Amino acid sequence: MFETLVKTFVYALETYAGLGLIFAVPFVWFGIQRVDSEAQGSAIGFRMLILPGVAAFWPMFLHRWTRRIVEPPVEKNPHRISAKP
Amino acid sequence: MSVQYGAISWNRQKKVYDVTVLSLLALYLGSFVGLGAWLHPSATAETLLIRALGTAAFLLLHVVLCIGPLSRLDRRFLPLLYNRRHLGVTTFLLGLAHGGFALFQFHALGNVNPLVSLFVSNPRYGSVADFPFQALGFFALIILFLMAATSHDFWLRNLSAPMWKRLHMLVYVAYALLVAHVTLGALQSETSPVLASALILGVATVLSLHLAAAFREKRIDQARRQAVDEGFVEVCKVDRIAEKCATIVSLSGERVAVFRYDGRVSAISNACQHQNGPLGEGRIIDGCVTCPWHGYQYQPESGAAPPPFKEKVPTFQVKVVEGAVFVHPRPNPLGTHVQPAEIESSQGRRREAQSR
């Protein structure tokens, strides 16, 4: 029973990471500038640097890319929330 | 501060920082393996390397964890904070090498998936003496990976600073897992008291520094201030703020940095848009409030970064009456220009009133 649980966990983790890598490689090349304007024209070094993180957080970027959300969310804290015009 | 992302914005300080860290690291790893081979001739090179990498990662994690509170307690440690993310990434890479070698040596040579083997080869999870401590190291490594992978400023913008900060607070979970990993692992087979003493000393140092810094911060947040004049609250006497520096007060659920410069006083939100660094612990350099963590700058009158940069923080209405600084607790929209309060004129008015 324990071994089955562990196998399920490990295979789920490996599948998630594999899908993340498959998504991340084309995304850091073609998609990143569509969800963050500051990434436009950025060099290959930057794209390689964020690749592991994109592979880890790929559902968030897939959501933004497919929903055509063009800028990251605006930061919120108590001052910023009450400072809204 | 950037309008376009780059891989690493190298400057002289970062290069000196990294060269120093890598040199010390090479010295540590070489000394550990050399001394280990001399003191324990029967130990294999793989075992020595695994231990050298593991202890280096654990030691570096202590340094990373101590830099934050040390910088809050004493400004002389701020240069160490400036490039702390490189230390964090180095900690992860050392941990990855340690874990990778260990996984290969102990779990990769059979016909079971190495990660599955890591969790099931020793199923004595109810035992203290034989606890499968490697699983704890695995989960700590996952956390360190998430932190290292999101260390670039791109992630601050895309996750937002508060979310990024919450993710990076998981370092304390990773630290607890690693303390348990070492206690239930290496310490179980160790007969010398040196490693146990070093571990206790390390944990005590991390805990005491964090408690000291937290106690200092708590005094700022718990100071209660009442509105006395058209909603303005008295913050302090203007003489208590050093020139081109700030005093920090807690208003509207967040800290406000009140700066004195060139005979004027301005107030902006204390949280830097970059990593939520404490702007009030910075100084005014070239006319701009400069974050002590990574040098992000904001104009004190408007809370806006000088062009072409785009960062903005809320501003607050300020006045100086009879040498006392008053701040309105309602924040203005990001980047709103607020006329700074003049110190000279208010003190002049006080002198006028006294002469009448």
Coordinates of C-alpha atoms in Angstrom, one line a residue:
Chain A
M1 CA 0.0 0.0 0.0
F2 CA 2.7 2.4 1.0
E3 CA 4.8 1.5 -2.0
T4 CA 1.8 2.1 -4.3
L5 CA 1.3 5.5 -2.8
V6 CA 5.0 6.4 -3.2
K7 CA 5.0 5.2 -6.8
T8 CA 1.9 7.3 -7.5
F9 CA 3.5 10.3 -6.0
V10 CA 6.8 9.9 -7.8
Y11 CA 5.2 9.2 -11.2
A12 CA 2.8 12.2 -10.7
L13 CA 5.8 14.4 -9.9
E14 CA 7.8 13.1 -12.9
T15 CA 4.8 13.6 -15.2
Y16 CA 4.3 17.2 -13.9
A17 CA 8.0 18.0 -14.4
G18 CA 8.0 16.4 -17.8
L19 CA 4.9 18.4 -19.0
G20 CA 6.5 21.5 -17.5
L21 CA 9.7 21.0 -19.5
I22 CA 7.7 20.3 -22.7
F23 CA 5.7 23.5 -22.1
A24 CA 8.6 25.7 -20.9
V25 CA 11.0 25.3 -23.9
P26 CA 8.7 26.8 -26.5
F27 CA 7.1 29.2 -24.0
V28 CA 10.3 30.9 -23.0
W29 CA 11.1 31.4 -26.6
F30 CA 7.7 32.5 -28.1
G31 CA 5.3 33.0 -25.3
I32 CA 7.0 34.9 -22.5
Q33 CA 6.8 38.3 -24.2
R34 CA 3.1 37.8 -24.6
V35 CA 2.5 37.7 -20.8
D36 CA 5.2 40.2 -19.7
S37 CA 6.1 43.1 -21.9
E38 CA 9.4 43.6 -20.1
A39 CA 10.5 40.2 -21.6
Q40 CA 10.4 41.6 -25.1
G41 CA 13.7 41.4 -26.8
S42 CA 15.4 39.7 -23.9
A43 CA 18.5 37.7 -24.5
I44 CA 18.9 33.9 -24.5
G45 CA 20.7 34.0 -21.1
F46 CA 17.6 35.4 -19.4
R47 CA 15.3 32.9 -21.1
M48 CA 17.5 29.9 -20.0
L49 CA 17.6 31.3 -16.5
I50 CA 13.9 31.3 -16.1
L51 CA 13.3 28.0 -17.9
P52 CA 13.4 25.8 -14.7
G53 CA 11.0 28.1 -12.9
V54 CA 8.6 28.2 -15.9
A55 CA 8.7 24.3 -15.9
A56 CA 7.7 24.4 -12.2
F57 CA 5.0 27.0 -12.5
W58 CA 3.8 26.0 -16.0
P59 CA 0.0 25.9 -15.2
M60 CA 0.1 29.6 -14.2
F61 CA 1.8 30.6 -17.5
L62 CA -0.4 28.3 -19.6
H63 CA -3.5 30.0 -18.0
R64 CA -2.1 33.6 -18.7
W65 CA -1.0 32.7 -22.3
T66 CA -4.3 31.0 -23.3
R67 CA -6.4 33.8 -21.6
R68 CA -4.3 36.4 -23.4
I69 CA -3.3 38.2 -20.1
V70 CA -0.6 40.5 -21.4
E71 CA 0.8 41.9 -18.1
P72 CA 1.6 40.3 -14.7
P73 CA -0.8 41.0 -11.8
V74 CA -0.4 44.3 -9.9
E75 CA 1.1 43.9 -6.4
K76 CA -1.3 44.2 -3.5
N77 CA -0.6 45.2 0.1
P78 CA -2.7 47.2 2.6
H79 CA -1.3 50.6 1.4
R80 CA -1.7 49.7 -2.3
I81 CA -5.2 48.4 -1.8
S82 CA -6.4 51.5 0.1
A83 CA -4.5 53.8 -2.3
K84 CA -6.6 52.9 -5.3
P85 CA -8.0 56.0 -7.0
Chain B
M1 CA 15.9 48.4 -11.8
S2 CA 15.4 47.5 -15.4
V3 CA 13.0 48.1 -18.3
Q4 CA 14.1 44.9 -20.0
Y5 CA 15.2 41.7 -18.3
G6 CA 18.7 40.5 -18.5
A7 CA 20.2 37.3 -17.2
I8 CA 22.4 38.9 -14.4
S9 CA 23.2 42.6 -14.1
W10 CA 26.8 42.2 -13.3
N11 CA 28.7 45.0 -11.5
R12 CA 32.0 45.1 -9.7
Q13 CA 30.4 44.4 -6.3
K14 CA 28.6 41.3 -7.5
K15 CA 31.8 40.0 -9.2
V16 CA 33.8 40.4 -6.0
Y17 CA 31.0 38.9 -4.0
D18 CA 30.8 35.8 -6.2
V19 CA 34.5 35.3 -6.6
T20 CA 34.9 35.5 -2.8
V21 CA 32.1 33.0 -2.2
L22 CA 33.4 30.5 -4.9
S23 CA 36.9 30.8 -3.5
L24 CA 35.8 30.1 0.1
L25 CA 33.7 27.2 -1.2
A26 CA 36.5 25.6 -3.1
L27 CA 38.8 26.0 -0.1
Y28 CA 36.1 24.4 2.1
L29 CA 35.4 21.4 -0.2
G30 CA 39.1 20.8 -0.8
S31 CA 39.9 21.0 2.9
F32 CA 37.0 18.7 3.8
V33 CA 37.9 16.0 1.3
G34 CA 41.6 16.3 2.1
L35 CA 41.3 16.2 5.8
G36 CA 38.6 13.5 5.6
A37 CA 40.9 11.3 3.5
W38 CA 43.7 11.8 6.0
L39 CA 41.6 11.2 9.1
H40 CA 39.5 8.4 7.7
P41 CA 41.6 6.5 5.1
S42 CA 38.9 3.8 4.7
A43 CA 36.3 6.4 3.5
T44 CA 35.6 6.3 -0.3
A45 CA 36.0 9.4 -2.4
E46 CA 32.3 9.4 -3.2
T47 CA 31.4 9.3 0.5
L48 CA 33.7 12.2 1.3
L49 CA 32.4 14.2 -1.7
I50 CA 28.8 13.6 -0.7
R51 CA 29.5 14.7 2.9
A52 CA 31.6 17.8 1.8
L53 CA 28.8 19.0 -0.5
G54 CA 26.1 18.3 2.1
T55 CA 27.9 20.1 4.9
A56 CA 28.8 23.0 2.6
A57 CA 25.1 23.5 1.5
F58 CA 24.0 23.3 5.2
L59 CA 26.6 25.8 6.3
L60 CA 25.8 28.2 3.5
L61 CA 22.1 27.9 4.3
H62 CA 23.0 29.1 7.9
V63 CA 24.8 32.1 6.4
V64 CA 21.9 32.9 4.1
L65 CA 19.4 32.7 7.0
C66 CA 21.6 34.9 9.3
I67 CA 22.2 37.7 6.7
G68 CA 18.6 39.0 6.9
P69 CA 18.3 39.6 10.6
L70 CA 22.0 40.7 10.9
S71 CA 21.3 43.5 8.3
R72 CA 18.2 44.6 10.3
L73 CA 20.2 44.8 13.5
D74 CA 23.4 46.3 12.1
R75 CA 23.7 48.2 8.8
R76 CA 27.3 47.1 8.3
F77 CA 26.0 43.7 7.1
L78 CA 23.9 45.2 4.3
P79 CA 26.6 44.6 1.6
L80 CA 26.2 40.8 2.3
L81 CA 22.4 41.1 1.7
Y82 CA 22.9 42.8 -1.7
N83 CA 23.8 39.6 -3.5
R84 CA 22.2 37.1 -1.2
R85 CA 20.2 35.5 -4.0
H86 CA 23.5 34.1 -5.5
L87 CA 24.2 32.5 -2.1
G88 CA 20.8 30.9 -2.2
V89 CA 21.3 29.6 -5.7
T90 CA 24.7 28.2 -4.7
T91 CA 23.2 26.5 -1.7
F92 CA 20.7 24.8 -4.0
L93 CA 23.3 23.7 -6.4
L94 CA 25.5 22.3 -3.6
G95 CA 22.4 20.5 -2.2
L96 CA 21.5 19.2 -5.7
A97 CA 25.0 17.8 -6.2
H98 CA 24.9 16.2 -2.7
G99 CA 21.5 14.7 -3.3
G100 CA 22.3 13.7 -6.9
F101 CA 25.5 11.8 -5.9
A102 CA 23.7 10.2 -2.9
L103 CA 20.8 9.1 -5.1
F104 CA 23.2 7.6 -7.6
Q105 CA 25.4 5.9 -5.1
F106 CA 22.6 4.4 -2.9
H107 CA 19.5 4.1 -5.1
A108 CA 20.3 4.2 -8.8
L109 CA 22.1 0.8 -9.2
G110 CA 19.1 -1.4 -8.7
N111 CA 16.0 -2.1 -10.9
V112 CA 13.7 0.2 -8.9
N113 CA 13.0 3.8 -9.9
P114 CA 15.7 5.7 -7.8
L115 CA 13.1 8.2 -6.3
V116 CA 10.8 5.3 -5.4
S117 CA 13.8 3.5 -3.9
L118 CA 14.6 6.7 -1.8
F119 CA 11.2 6.4 -0.1
V120 CA 10.7 2.7 0.2
S121 CA 14.2 1.1 0.7
N122 CA 14.0 1.9 4.4
P123 CA 10.4 1.9 5.5
R124 CA 11.1 2.4 9.2
Y125 CA 9.3 5.8 9.4
G126 CA 8.2 5.0 13.0
S127 CA 11.8 4.7 14.3
V128 CA 14.0 7.5 15.5
A129 CA 17.3 5.7 15.3
D130 CA 16.6 4.2 11.8
F131 CA 14.4 7.0 10.4
P132 CA 14.7 7.2 6.5
F133 CA 16.2 10.7 6.7
Q134 CA 16.9 11.0 3.0
A135 CA 13.2 11.6 2.3
L136 CA 13.5 14.8 4.5
G137 CA 16.4 16.0 2.4
F138 CA 14.5 15.4 -0.8
F139 CA 11.6 17.6 0.2
A140 CA 14.0 20.3 1.4
L141 CA 15.7 20.2 -2.0
I142 CA 12.3 20.7 -3.7
I143 CA 11.8 23.9 -1.7
L144 CA 15.4 25.1 -2.4
F145 CA 14.8 24.4 -6.1
L146 CA 11.6 26.5 -6.2
M147 CA 13.5 29.3 -4.4
A148 CA 16.5 29.1 -6.7
A149 CA 14.4 28.9 -9.8
T150 CA 12.4 32.0 -8.9
S151 CA 15.3 34.1 -7.7
H152 CA 15.3 36.4 -10.9
D153 CA 13.5 39.7 -10.8
F154 CA 11.2 38.3 -13.5
W155 CA 9.6 36.2 -10.8
L156 CA 9.0 39.1 -8.4
R157 CA 7.0 40.9 -11.1
N158 CA 5.1 37.7 -12.3
L159 CA 4.3 36.3 -8.9
S160 CA 4.1 39.8 -7.2
A161 CA 6.4 40.6 -4.3
P162 CA 4.1 39.5 -1.5
M163 CA 3.5 36.1 -3.2
W164 CA 7.2 35.7 -4.0
K165 CA 8.1 36.6 -0.4
R166 CA 5.6 33.9 0.9
L167 CA 7.2 31.3 -1.4
H168 CA 10.6 32.3 -0.2
M169 CA 9.6 32.1 3.5
L170 CA 9.4 28.3 2.8
V171 CA 13.2 28.4 3.4
Y172 CA 12.4 28.0 7.1
V173 CA 10.5 24.8 6.3
A174 CA 13.5 23.6 4.3
Y175 CA 15.8 24.6 7.2
A176 CA 13.7 22.6 9.7
L177 CA 13.7 19.6 7.3
L178 CA 17.4 19.8 6.9
V179 CA 18.0 20.1 10.7
A180 CA 15.9 16.9 11.0
H181 CA 17.8 15.3 8.0
V182 CA 21.1 15.9 9.7
T183 CA 19.9 15.0 13.2
L184 CA 18.3 11.7 12.1
G185 CA 21.0 10.9 9.5
A186 CA 24.6 11.9 10.0
L187 CA 24.3 12.4 13.8
Q188 CA 23.0 8.9 14.4
S189 CA 26.3 7.3 13.4
E190 CA 28.6 10.1 14.8
T191 CA 30.4 9.3 18.0
S192 CA 32.3 12.6 18.2
P193 CA 30.4 15.5 19.9
V194 CA 31.8 18.1 17.4
L195 CA 29.0 17.7 14.8
A196 CA 26.2 17.8 17.4
S197 CA 27.7 20.9 19.1
A198 CA 28.1 22.6 15.7
L199 CA 24.5 21.8 14.8
I200 CA 23.2 23.2 18.2
L201 CA 25.3 26.3 17.8
G202 CA 24.0 26.9 14.3
V203 CA 20.4 26.5 15.2
A204 CA 20.8 28.7 18.3
T205 CA 22.5 31.4 16.2
V206 CA 19.7 31.4 13.5
L207 CA 17.0 31.4 16.2
S208 CA 18.5 34.1 18.4
L209 CA 19.2 36.5 15.5
H210 CA 15.7 36.1 14.2
L211 CA 14.2 36.7 17.6
A212 CA 16.3 39.8 18.2
A213 CA 15.3 41.2 14.8
A214 CA 11.6 40.3 15.3
F215 CA 11.6 42.0 18.7
R216 CA 13.0 45.2 17.1
E217 CA 10.4 45.2 14.3
K218 CA 7.5 44.5 16.8
R219 CA 8.2 47.8 18.6
I220 CA 7.6 49.7 15.4
D221 CA 4.4 47.8 14.5
Q222 CA 2.9 48.0 18.0
A223 CA 3.3 51.7 18.6
R224 CA -0.3 53.1 18.6
R225 CA -0.8 56.5 17.1
Q226 CA -4.0 58.6 17.3
A227 CA -5.2 61.2 14.9
V228 CA -4.9 64.6 16.4
D229 CA -5.3 67.2 13.6
E230 CA -7.6 66.7 10.6
G231 CA -6.8 63.0 10.6
F232 CA -3.1 63.6 10.7
V233 CA -1.1 61.6 13.3
E234 CA 2.0 62.7 15.0
V235 CA 5.0 60.6 14.1
C236 CA 8.0 62.1 15.9
K237 CA 9.9 65.3 16.4
V238 CA 11.7 66.3 13.1
D239 CA 15.0 66.5 15.0
R240 CA 14.8 62.8 15.5
I241 CA 15.2 62.1 11.8
A242 CA 18.7 62.2 10.5
E243 CA 19.4 64.2 7.3
K244 CA 18.7 62.1 4.2
C245 CA 17.4 59.3 6.4
A246 CA 14.0 58.2 7.6
T247 CA 12.0 57.1 10.6
I248 CA 9.6 54.2 10.1
V249 CA 6.0 54.1 11.6
S250 CA 3.1 51.7 11.2
L251 CA 0.0 53.3 9.7
S252 CA -3.0 51.8 7.8
G253 CA -1.8 48.3 8.3
E254 CA 1.7 48.8 6.7
R255 CA 4.9 50.7 7.4
V256 CA 5.5 54.2 6.3
A257 CA 9.0 55.7 5.7
V258 CA 9.2 59.4 6.6
F259 CA 12.3 61.0 5.1
R260 CA 14.0 64.3 6.0
Y261 CA 16.1 65.9 3.3
D262 CA 17.2 69.4 2.2
G263 CA 15.0 71.1 4.9
R264 CA 11.9 69.1 3.8
V265 CA 10.0 66.0 4.9
S266 CA 8.2 63.5 2.7
A267 CA 6.5 60.1 3.4
I268 CA 6.2 57.1 1.2
S269 CA 5.1 53.5 1.8
N270 CA 8.0 51.5 3.3
A271 CA 7.7 48.4 1.0
C272 CA 9.9 48.6 -2.0
Q273 CA 8.2 47.3 -5.2
H274 CA 11.1 45.0 -5.9
Q275 CA 11.4 42.6 -3.0
N276 CA 9.4 44.6 -0.4
G277 CA 12.7 45.8 1.0
P278 CA 12.5 48.3 3.8
L279 CA 12.8 51.7 2.1
G280 CA 12.9 53.5 5.4
E281 CA 16.2 51.8 6.2
G282 CA 17.7 53.2 3.1
R283 CA 19.0 56.8 2.4
I284 CA 18.4 59.6 0.0
I285 CA 21.1 59.3 -2.7
D286 CA 21.1 61.7 -5.7
G287 CA 17.7 63.0 -4.6
C288 CA 16.1 59.6 -4.6
V289 CA 15.1 57.3 -1.8
T290 CA 17.4 54.3 -2.3
C291 CA 16.4 50.8 -1.1
P292 CA 19.1 49.4 1.1
W293 CA 18.6 45.9 -0.3
H294 CA 19.2 46.3 -4.1
G295 CA 19.4 50.0 -4.8
Y296 CA 15.9 50.5 -6.3
Q297 CA 15.2 54.3 -6.3
Y298 CA 12.1 56.4 -5.8
Q299 CA 11.5 60.2 -5.8
P300 CA 10.5 61.1 -2.2
E301 CA 7.8 63.6 -3.4
S302 CA 6.0 61.2 -5.8
G303 CA 7.0 57.7 -4.8
A304 CA 7.8 57.1 -8.5
A305 CA 11.1 55.7 -9.8
P306 CA 13.0 58.2 -12.0
P307 CA 12.4 57.6 -15.7
P308 CA 12.7 55.3 -17.6
F309 CA 11.9 53.0 -14.7
K310 CA 8.3 52.3 -13.8
E311 CA 8.2 51.3 -10.1
K312 CA 5.8 53.3 -7.9
V313 CA 4.8 53.2 -4.3
P314 CA 2.0 55.1 -2.5
T315 CA 2.8 58.6 -1.0
F316 CA 1.3 60.3 2.1
Q317 CA 0.4 63.9 3.0
V318 CA 2.9 65.3 5.5
K319 CA 3.1 68.5 7.6
V320 CA 5.6 69.8 10.1
V321 CA 4.1 71.9 13.0
E322 CA 6.2 73.3 15.8
G323 CA 9.0 70.8 15.1
A324 CA 6.7 67.8 15.0
V325 CA 6.1 65.7 12.0
F326 CA 2.5 64.7 11.2
V327 CA 1.5 62.2 8.5
H328 CA -2.0 61.5 7.2
P329 CA -2.6 57.7 7.4
R330 CA -4.6 57.5 4.1
P331 CA -2.2 56.5 1.3
N332 CA -2.4 58.4 -2.0
P333 CA -2.6 56.5 -5.3
L334 CA 0.8 55.2 -6.5
G335 CA 3.1 57.9 -7.8
T336 CA 0.9 60.8 -6.6
H337 CA 3.1 64.0 -6.2
V338 CA 2.8 65.4 -2.7
Q339 CA 4.3 68.8 -1.8
P340 CA 7.0 68.1 0.9
A341 CA 6.6 69.7 4.3
E342 CA 9.1 72.5 4.8
I343 CA 11.0 72.3 8.0
E344 CA 12.5 75.8 8.0
S345 CA 9.2 77.6 7.4
S346 CA 7.4 75.6 10.1
Q347 CA 10.1 76.3 12.6
G348 CA 10.1 80.0 11.5
R349 CA 6.4 80.1 12.2
R350 CA 7.1 78.7 15.7
R351 CA 9.7 81.4 16.3
E352 CA 7.2 84.0 15.1
A353 CA 4.5 82.7 17.4
Q354 CA 6.9 82.7 20.3
S355 CA 8.0 86.3 19.6
R356 CA 4.3 87.4 19.6

